[in-house]
Amino acid sequence: MSSAAPQNPQGMVGTTVGNTYVLERVIGQGRHGALFEARHSRLSCRCAVRIIRTDSNRRSNLLGALSRQGGMTHPHLNPPRDVLLLPEDQLLIASPFLNGQDLNQRIAARGKLTAIEGVLMLRQAASALHALHQQSLTHGNLTATNVFFVKFDDVSVENALSDGKNSQCVHIIDAGLGLLE
């Protein structure tokens, strides 16, 4: 079975998935799935919801990795807070919504990182990866799109990465989705 993405993510906007998540907009779409900004229907909190299609073998491995991540708390990880099995071999993974941009977007918007920003980013990313490895987990697909700069108003001061003008915190996102490869 193919692990192709949902056919028409834009057509899913406005629907409620799993009786819980109201899909508000498509954030992105990749080979394995679509990412939505959503609102939890009972808690009214913003969520990032990824809907992926996967076969049963990969799904089993992924569910194991996601369940081990779910209880993790780390200032530079955005672990899943809910996982739902959906019809048609689909899986919904919900995480807190992060307001910011990935490393590619950050470089396109502001240019290359300064040496200090690069060191701070790598330090925060390495700390997140170390926390995953402590749980016998790997990221599986670490790319610039999985290094996410969260705007300062969403993080505490001690976790900020600052260049003197803009303060941000780095989060590693989509850990474990490399198991889909």
PDB file of C-alpha atoms in Angstrom:
ATOM      1  CA  MET A   1       0.000   0.000   0.000  1.00  0.00           C
ATOM      2  CA  SER A   2       1.162   3.506  -0.773  1.00  0.00           C
ATOM      3  CA  SER A   3       1.735   6.039   1.977  1.00  0.00           C
ATOM      4  CA  ALA A   4       0.443   8.872  -0.187  1.00  0.00           C
ATOM      5  CA  ALA A   5      -0.917  12.068   1.308  1.00  0.00           C
ATOM      6  CA  PRO A   6      -4.657  12.773   1.596  1.00  0.00           C
ATOM      7  CA  GLN A   7      -5.985  13.537  -1.898  1.00  0.00           C
ATOM      8  CA  ASN A   8      -7.546  16.974  -1.335  1.00  0.00           C
ATOM      9  CA  PRO A   9      -6.416  18.656   1.886  1.00  0.00           C
ATOM     10  CA  GLN A  10      -8.013  21.997   0.922  1.00  0.00           C
ATOM     11  CA  GLY A  11     -11.362  20.219   0.650  1.00  0.00           C
ATOM     12  CA  MET A  12     -10.974  19.082   4.268  1.00  0.00           C
ATOM     13  CA  VAL A  13     -10.864  22.649   5.627  1.00  0.00           C
ATOM     14  CA  GLY A  14     -13.958  23.376   7.715  1.00  0.00           C
ATOM     15  CA  THR A  15     -14.533  19.735   8.599  1.00  0.00           C
ATOM     16  CA  THR A  16     -14.271  18.152  12.041  1.00  0.00           C
ATOM     17  CA  VAL A  17     -11.998  15.126  12.158  1.00  0.00           C
ATOM     18  CA  GLY A  18     -12.241  12.471  14.837  1.00  0.00           C
ATOM     19  CA  ASN A  19     -15.143  14.347  16.456  1.00  0.00           C
ATOM     20  CA  THR A  20     -12.502  16.653  17.944  1.00  0.00           C
ATOM     21  CA  TYR A  21     -10.402  18.725  15.538  1.00  0.00           C
ATOM     22  CA  VAL A  22     -11.929  21.457  13.376  1.00  0.00           C
ATOM     23  CA  LEU A  23      -9.554  21.939  10.445  1.00  0.00           C
ATOM     24  CA  GLU A  24      -9.173  25.698   9.850  1.00  0.00           C
ATOM     25  CA  ARG A  25      -6.499  25.969   7.151  1.00  0.00           C
ATOM     26  CA  VAL A  26      -3.879  23.971   5.292  1.00  0.00           C
ATOM     27  CA  ILE A  27      -0.380  24.892   6.436  1.00  0.00           C
ATOM     28  CA  GLY A  28       1.455  22.529   4.126  1.00  0.00           C
ATOM     29  CA  GLN A  29       1.390  19.278   2.249  1.00  0.00           C
ATOM     30  CA  GLY A  30       4.106  16.714   1.724  1.00  0.00           C
ATOM     31  CA  ARG A  31       4.596  13.257   0.349  1.00  0.00           C
ATOM     32  CA  HIS A  32       3.107  11.515   3.389  1.00  0.00           C
ATOM     33  CA  GLY A  33       0.403  13.891   4.502  1.00  0.00           C
ATOM     34  CA  ALA A  34      -1.038  17.314   5.074  1.00  0.00           C
ATOM     35  CA  LEU A  35      -0.549  19.711   7.961  1.00  0.00           C
ATOM     36  CA  PHE A  36      -3.444  21.831   9.184  1.00  0.00           C
ATOM     37  CA  GLU A  37      -4.024  24.550  11.699  1.00  0.00           C
ATOM     38  CA  ALA A  38      -6.956  23.272  13.728  1.00  0.00           C
ATOM     39  CA  ARG A  39      -8.996  24.066  16.792  1.00  0.00           C
ATOM     40  CA  HIS A  40      -9.855  21.484  19.430  1.00  0.00           C
ATOM     41  CA  SER A  41     -13.672  21.474  19.490  1.00  0.00           C
ATOM     42  CA  ARG A  42     -14.028  21.065  23.260  1.00  0.00           C
ATOM     43  CA  LEU A  43     -10.951  22.882  24.586  1.00  0.00           C
ATOM     44  CA  SER A  44     -10.893  25.702  21.999  1.00  0.00           C
ATOM     45  CA  CYS A  45      -7.083  25.575  21.768  1.00  0.00           C
ATOM     46  CA  ARG A  46      -5.107  25.877  18.532  1.00  0.00           C
ATOM     47  CA  CYS A  47      -3.399  22.720  17.339  1.00  0.00           C
ATOM     48  CA  ALA A  48      -1.177  21.612  14.519  1.00  0.00           C
ATOM     49  CA  VAL A  49      -2.842  18.537  13.024  1.00  0.00           C
ATOM     50  CA  ARG A  50      -1.007  16.280  10.598  1.00  0.00           C
ATOM     51  CA  ILE A  51      -3.065  13.710   8.697  1.00  0.00           C
ATOM     52  CA  ILE A  52      -0.983  11.021   7.073  1.00  0.00           C
ATOM     53  CA  ARG A  53      -1.725   7.860   5.174  1.00  0.00           C
ATOM     54  CA  THR A  54       0.415   4.872   6.079  1.00  0.00           C
ATOM     55  CA  ASP A  55       0.448   1.095   5.851  1.00  0.00           C
ATOM     56  CA  SER A  56      -0.060  -1.144   8.889  1.00  0.00           C
ATOM     57  CA  ASN A  57       3.639  -2.024   9.375  1.00  0.00           C
ATOM     58  CA  ARG A  58       4.820   1.568   9.409  1.00  0.00           C
ATOM     59  CA  ARG A  59       1.792   2.661  11.418  1.00  0.00           C
ATOM     60  CA  SER A  60       2.645   0.219  14.211  1.00  0.00           C
ATOM     61  CA  ASN A  61       6.248   1.493  14.454  1.00  0.00           C
ATOM     62  CA  LEU A  62       5.121   5.100  14.268  1.00  0.00           C
ATOM     63  CA  LEU A  63       2.474   4.649  16.974  1.00  0.00           C
ATOM     64  CA  GLY A  64       5.099   3.165  19.273  1.00  0.00           C
ATOM     65  CA  ALA A  65       7.463   6.098  18.733  1.00  0.00           C
ATOM     66  CA  LEU A  66       4.662   8.659  19.101  1.00  0.00           C
ATOM     67  CA  SER A  67       3.418   7.120  22.353  1.00  0.00           C
ATOM     68  CA  ARG A  68       6.921   7.331  23.841  1.00  0.00           C
ATOM     69  CA  GLN A  69       7.163  10.984  22.786  1.00  0.00           C
ATOM     70  CA  GLY A  70       3.708  11.920  24.047  1.00  0.00           C
ATOM     71  CA  GLY A  71       4.719  12.158  27.688  1.00  0.00           C
ATOM     72  CA  MET A  72       7.895  14.102  27.006  1.00  0.00           C
ATOM     73  CA  THR A  73       8.281  17.683  28.140  1.00  0.00           C
ATOM     74  CA  HIS A  74      11.267  19.526  26.762  1.00  0.00           C
ATOM     75  CA  PRO A  75      11.589  23.229  25.930  1.00  0.00           C
ATOM     76  CA  HIS A  76      12.781  22.485  22.382  1.00  0.00           C
ATOM     77  CA  LEU A  77      10.451  19.651  21.348  1.00  0.00           C
ATOM     78  CA  ASN A  78       6.843  19.796  20.220  1.00  0.00           C
ATOM     79  CA  PRO A  79       5.676  16.252  20.977  1.00  0.00           C
ATOM     80  CA  PRO A  80       2.280  14.885  19.965  1.00  0.00           C
ATOM     81  CA  ARG A  81      -0.573  15.379  22.412  1.00  0.00           C
ATOM     82  CA  ASP A  82      -3.086  13.184  20.618  1.00  0.00           C
ATOM     83  CA  VAL A  83      -3.035  10.440  17.995  1.00  0.00           C
ATOM     84  CA  LEU A  84      -6.163   9.101  16.292  1.00  0.00           C
ATOM     85  CA  LEU A  85      -6.621   6.231  13.867  1.00  0.00           C
ATOM     86  CA  LEU A  86      -8.822   7.381  11.007  1.00  0.00           C
ATOM     87  CA  PRO A  87     -10.536   5.491   8.166  1.00  0.00           C
ATOM     88  CA  GLU A  88      -8.682   4.651   4.957  1.00  0.00           C
ATOM     89  CA  ASP A  89      -5.351   3.895   6.689  1.00  0.00           C
ATOM     90  CA  GLN A  90      -5.007   7.474   7.892  1.00  0.00           C
ATOM     91  CA  LEU A  91      -3.463   8.641  11.131  1.00  0.00           C
ATOM     92  CA  LEU A  92      -4.059  12.016  12.816  1.00  0.00           C
ATOM     93  CA  ILE A  93      -1.247  13.453  14.930  1.00  0.00           C
ATOM     94  CA  ALA A  94      -2.082  16.585  16.974  1.00  0.00           C
ATOM     95  CA  SER A  95       0.522  18.811  18.605  1.00  0.00           C
ATOM     96  CA  PRO A  96       0.407  22.293  20.113  1.00  0.00           C
ATOM     97  CA  PHE A  97       0.329  24.990  17.424  1.00  0.00           C
ATOM     98  CA  LEU A  98       3.609  26.892  17.176  1.00  0.00           C
ATOM     99  CA  ASN A  99       3.695  30.456  15.883  1.00  0.00           C
ATOM    100  CA  GLY A 100       6.853  30.962  13.863  1.00  0.00           C
ATOM    101  CA  GLN A 101       8.799  29.733  10.851  1.00  0.00           C
ATOM    102  CA  ASP A 102      11.095  26.903   9.875  1.00  0.00           C
ATOM    103  CA  LEU A 103      14.811  27.392   9.250  1.00  0.00           C
ATOM    104  CA  ASN A 104      14.361  27.723   5.461  1.00  0.00           C
ATOM    105  CA  GLN A 105      11.684  30.387   5.933  1.00  0.00           C
ATOM    106  CA  ARG A 106      13.797  32.167   8.552  1.00  0.00           C
ATOM    107  CA  ILE A 107      16.812  32.370   6.222  1.00  0.00           C
ATOM    108  CA  ALA A 108      14.650  33.517   3.289  1.00  0.00           C
ATOM    109  CA  ALA A 109      13.097  36.272   5.428  1.00  0.00           C
ATOM    110  CA  ARG A 110      16.166  37.536   7.314  1.00  0.00           C
ATOM    111  CA  GLY A 111      19.236  36.124   5.620  1.00  0.00           C
ATOM    112  CA  LYS A 112      21.841  33.801   7.043  1.00  0.00           C
ATOM    113  CA  LEU A 113      22.136  33.283  10.774  1.00  0.00           C
ATOM    114  CA  THR A 114      24.833  35.118  12.658  1.00  0.00           C
ATOM    115  CA  ALA A 115      27.509  32.952  14.283  1.00  0.00           C
ATOM    116  CA  ILE A 116      25.916  33.481  17.696  1.00  0.00           C
ATOM    117  CA  GLU A 117      22.438  32.620  16.393  1.00  0.00           C
ATOM    118  CA  GLY A 118      23.835  29.496  14.714  1.00  0.00           C
ATOM    119  CA  VAL A 119      25.527  28.308  17.902  1.00  0.00           C
ATOM    120  CA  LEU A 120      22.412  28.965  20.004  1.00  0.00           C
ATOM    121  CA  MET A 121      20.191  27.233  17.425  1.00  0.00           C
ATOM    122  CA  LEU A 122      22.465  24.188  17.319  1.00  0.00           C
ATOM    123  CA  ARG A 123      22.639  24.067  21.111  1.00  0.00           C
ATOM    124  CA  GLN A 124      18.853  24.060  21.426  1.00  0.00           C
ATOM    125  CA  ALA A 125      18.416  21.532  18.610  1.00  0.00           C
ATOM    126  CA  ALA A 126      21.088  19.252  20.091  1.00  0.00           C
ATOM    127  CA  SER A 127      19.382  19.430  23.478  1.00  0.00           C
ATOM    128  CA  ALA A 128      16.085  18.307  21.890  1.00  0.00           C
ATOM    129  CA  LEU A 129      17.761  15.476  19.978  1.00  0.00           C
ATOM    130  CA  HIS A 130      19.557  14.363  23.143  1.00  0.00           C
ATOM    131  CA  ALA A 131      16.198  14.193  24.958  1.00  0.00           C
ATOM    132  CA  LEU A 132      14.814  12.002  22.147  1.00  0.00           C
ATOM    133  CA  HIS A 133      17.876   9.737  22.266  1.00  0.00           C
ATOM    134  CA  GLN A 134      17.485   9.377  26.050  1.00  0.00           C
ATOM    135  CA  GLN A 135      14.100   7.768  25.254  1.00  0.00           C
ATOM    136  CA  SER A 136      15.708   5.501  22.604  1.00  0.00           C
ATOM    137  CA  LEU A 137      14.070   7.596  19.873  1.00  0.00           C
ATOM    138  CA  THR A 138      15.565   9.237  16.810  1.00  0.00           C
ATOM    139  CA  HIS A 139      14.145  12.027  14.714  1.00  0.00           C
ATOM    140  CA  GLY A 140      14.482  10.012  11.532  1.00  0.00           C
ATOM    141  CA  ASN A 141      14.270  12.926   9.080  1.00  0.00           C
ATOM    142  CA  LEU A 142      15.927  16.048  10.475  1.00  0.00           C
ATOM    143  CA  THR A 143      15.918  18.774   7.815  1.00  0.00           C
ATOM    144  CA  ALA A 144      15.709  22.566   7.842  1.00  0.00           C
ATOM    145  CA  THR A 145      11.899  22.306   7.705  1.00  0.00           C
ATOM    146  CA  ASN A 146      11.949  20.449  11.048  1.00  0.00           C
ATOM    147  CA  VAL A 147      13.953  23.170  12.827  1.00  0.00           C
ATOM    148  CA  PHE A 148      11.271  25.641  13.813  1.00  0.00           C
ATOM    149  CA  PHE A 149      11.836  29.140  15.189  1.00  0.00           C
ATOM    150  CA  VAL A 150       9.050  30.029  17.629  1.00  0.00           C
ATOM    151  CA  LYS A 151       8.326  33.704  18.148  1.00  0.00           C
ATOM    152  CA  PHE A 152       9.391  35.174  21.472  1.00  0.00           C
ATOM    153  CA  ASP A 153       5.884  35.821  22.801  1.00  0.00           C
ATOM    154  CA  ASP A 154       5.309  32.040  22.817  1.00  0.00           C
ATOM    155  CA  VAL A 155       8.391  31.138  24.902  1.00  0.00           C
ATOM    156  CA  SER A 156       9.909  31.995  28.237  1.00  0.00           C
ATOM    157  CA  VAL A 157      12.916  34.318  28.392  1.00  0.00           C
ATOM    158  CA  GLU A 158      15.369  31.631  29.521  1.00  0.00           C
ATOM    159  CA  ASN A 159      14.687  29.609  26.367  1.00  0.00           C
ATOM    160  CA  ALA A 160      15.023  32.547  23.971  1.00  0.00           C
ATOM    161  CA  LEU A 161      17.504  32.790  21.131  1.00  0.00           C
ATOM    162  CA  SER A 162      18.189  36.503  20.716  1.00  0.00           C
ATOM    163  CA  ASP A 163      20.133  38.525  18.197  1.00  0.00           C
ATOM    164  CA  GLY A 164      19.489  41.734  20.144  1.00  0.00           C
ATOM    165  CA  LYS A 165      16.447  42.641  18.025  1.00  0.00           C
ATOM    166  CA  ASN A 166      14.317  39.518  17.770  1.00  0.00           C
ATOM    167  CA  SER A 167      14.127  36.737  20.327  1.00  0.00           C
ATOM    168  CA  GLN A 168      13.157  33.244  19.289  1.00  0.00           C
ATOM    169  CA  CYS A 169      13.336  29.690  20.550  1.00  0.00           C
ATOM    170  CA  VAL A 170      14.101  26.667  18.389  1.00  0.00           C
ATOM    171  CA  HIS A 171      11.835  23.616  18.439  1.00  0.00           C
ATOM    172  CA  ILE A 172      12.477  20.335  16.689  1.00  0.00           C
ATOM    173  CA  ILE A 173       9.207  19.233  15.086  1.00  0.00           C
ATOM    174  CA  ASP A 174       7.899  16.060  13.428  1.00  0.00           C
ATOM    175  CA  ALA A 175      10.191  13.738  15.395  1.00  0.00           C
ATOM    176  CA  GLY A 176       9.608  10.116  14.447  1.00  0.00           C
ATOM    177  CA  LEU A 177       7.925  10.790  11.121  1.00  0.00           C
ATOM    178  CA  GLY A 178      11.091   9.545   9.448  1.00  0.00           C
ATOM    179  CA  LEU A 179       9.724   6.083  10.218  1.00  0.00           C
ATOM    180  CA  LEU A 180       7.422   6.610   7.236  1.00  0.00           C
ATOM    181  CA  GLU A 181      10.396   6.430   4.844  1.00  0.00           C
TER     182      GLU A 181
END
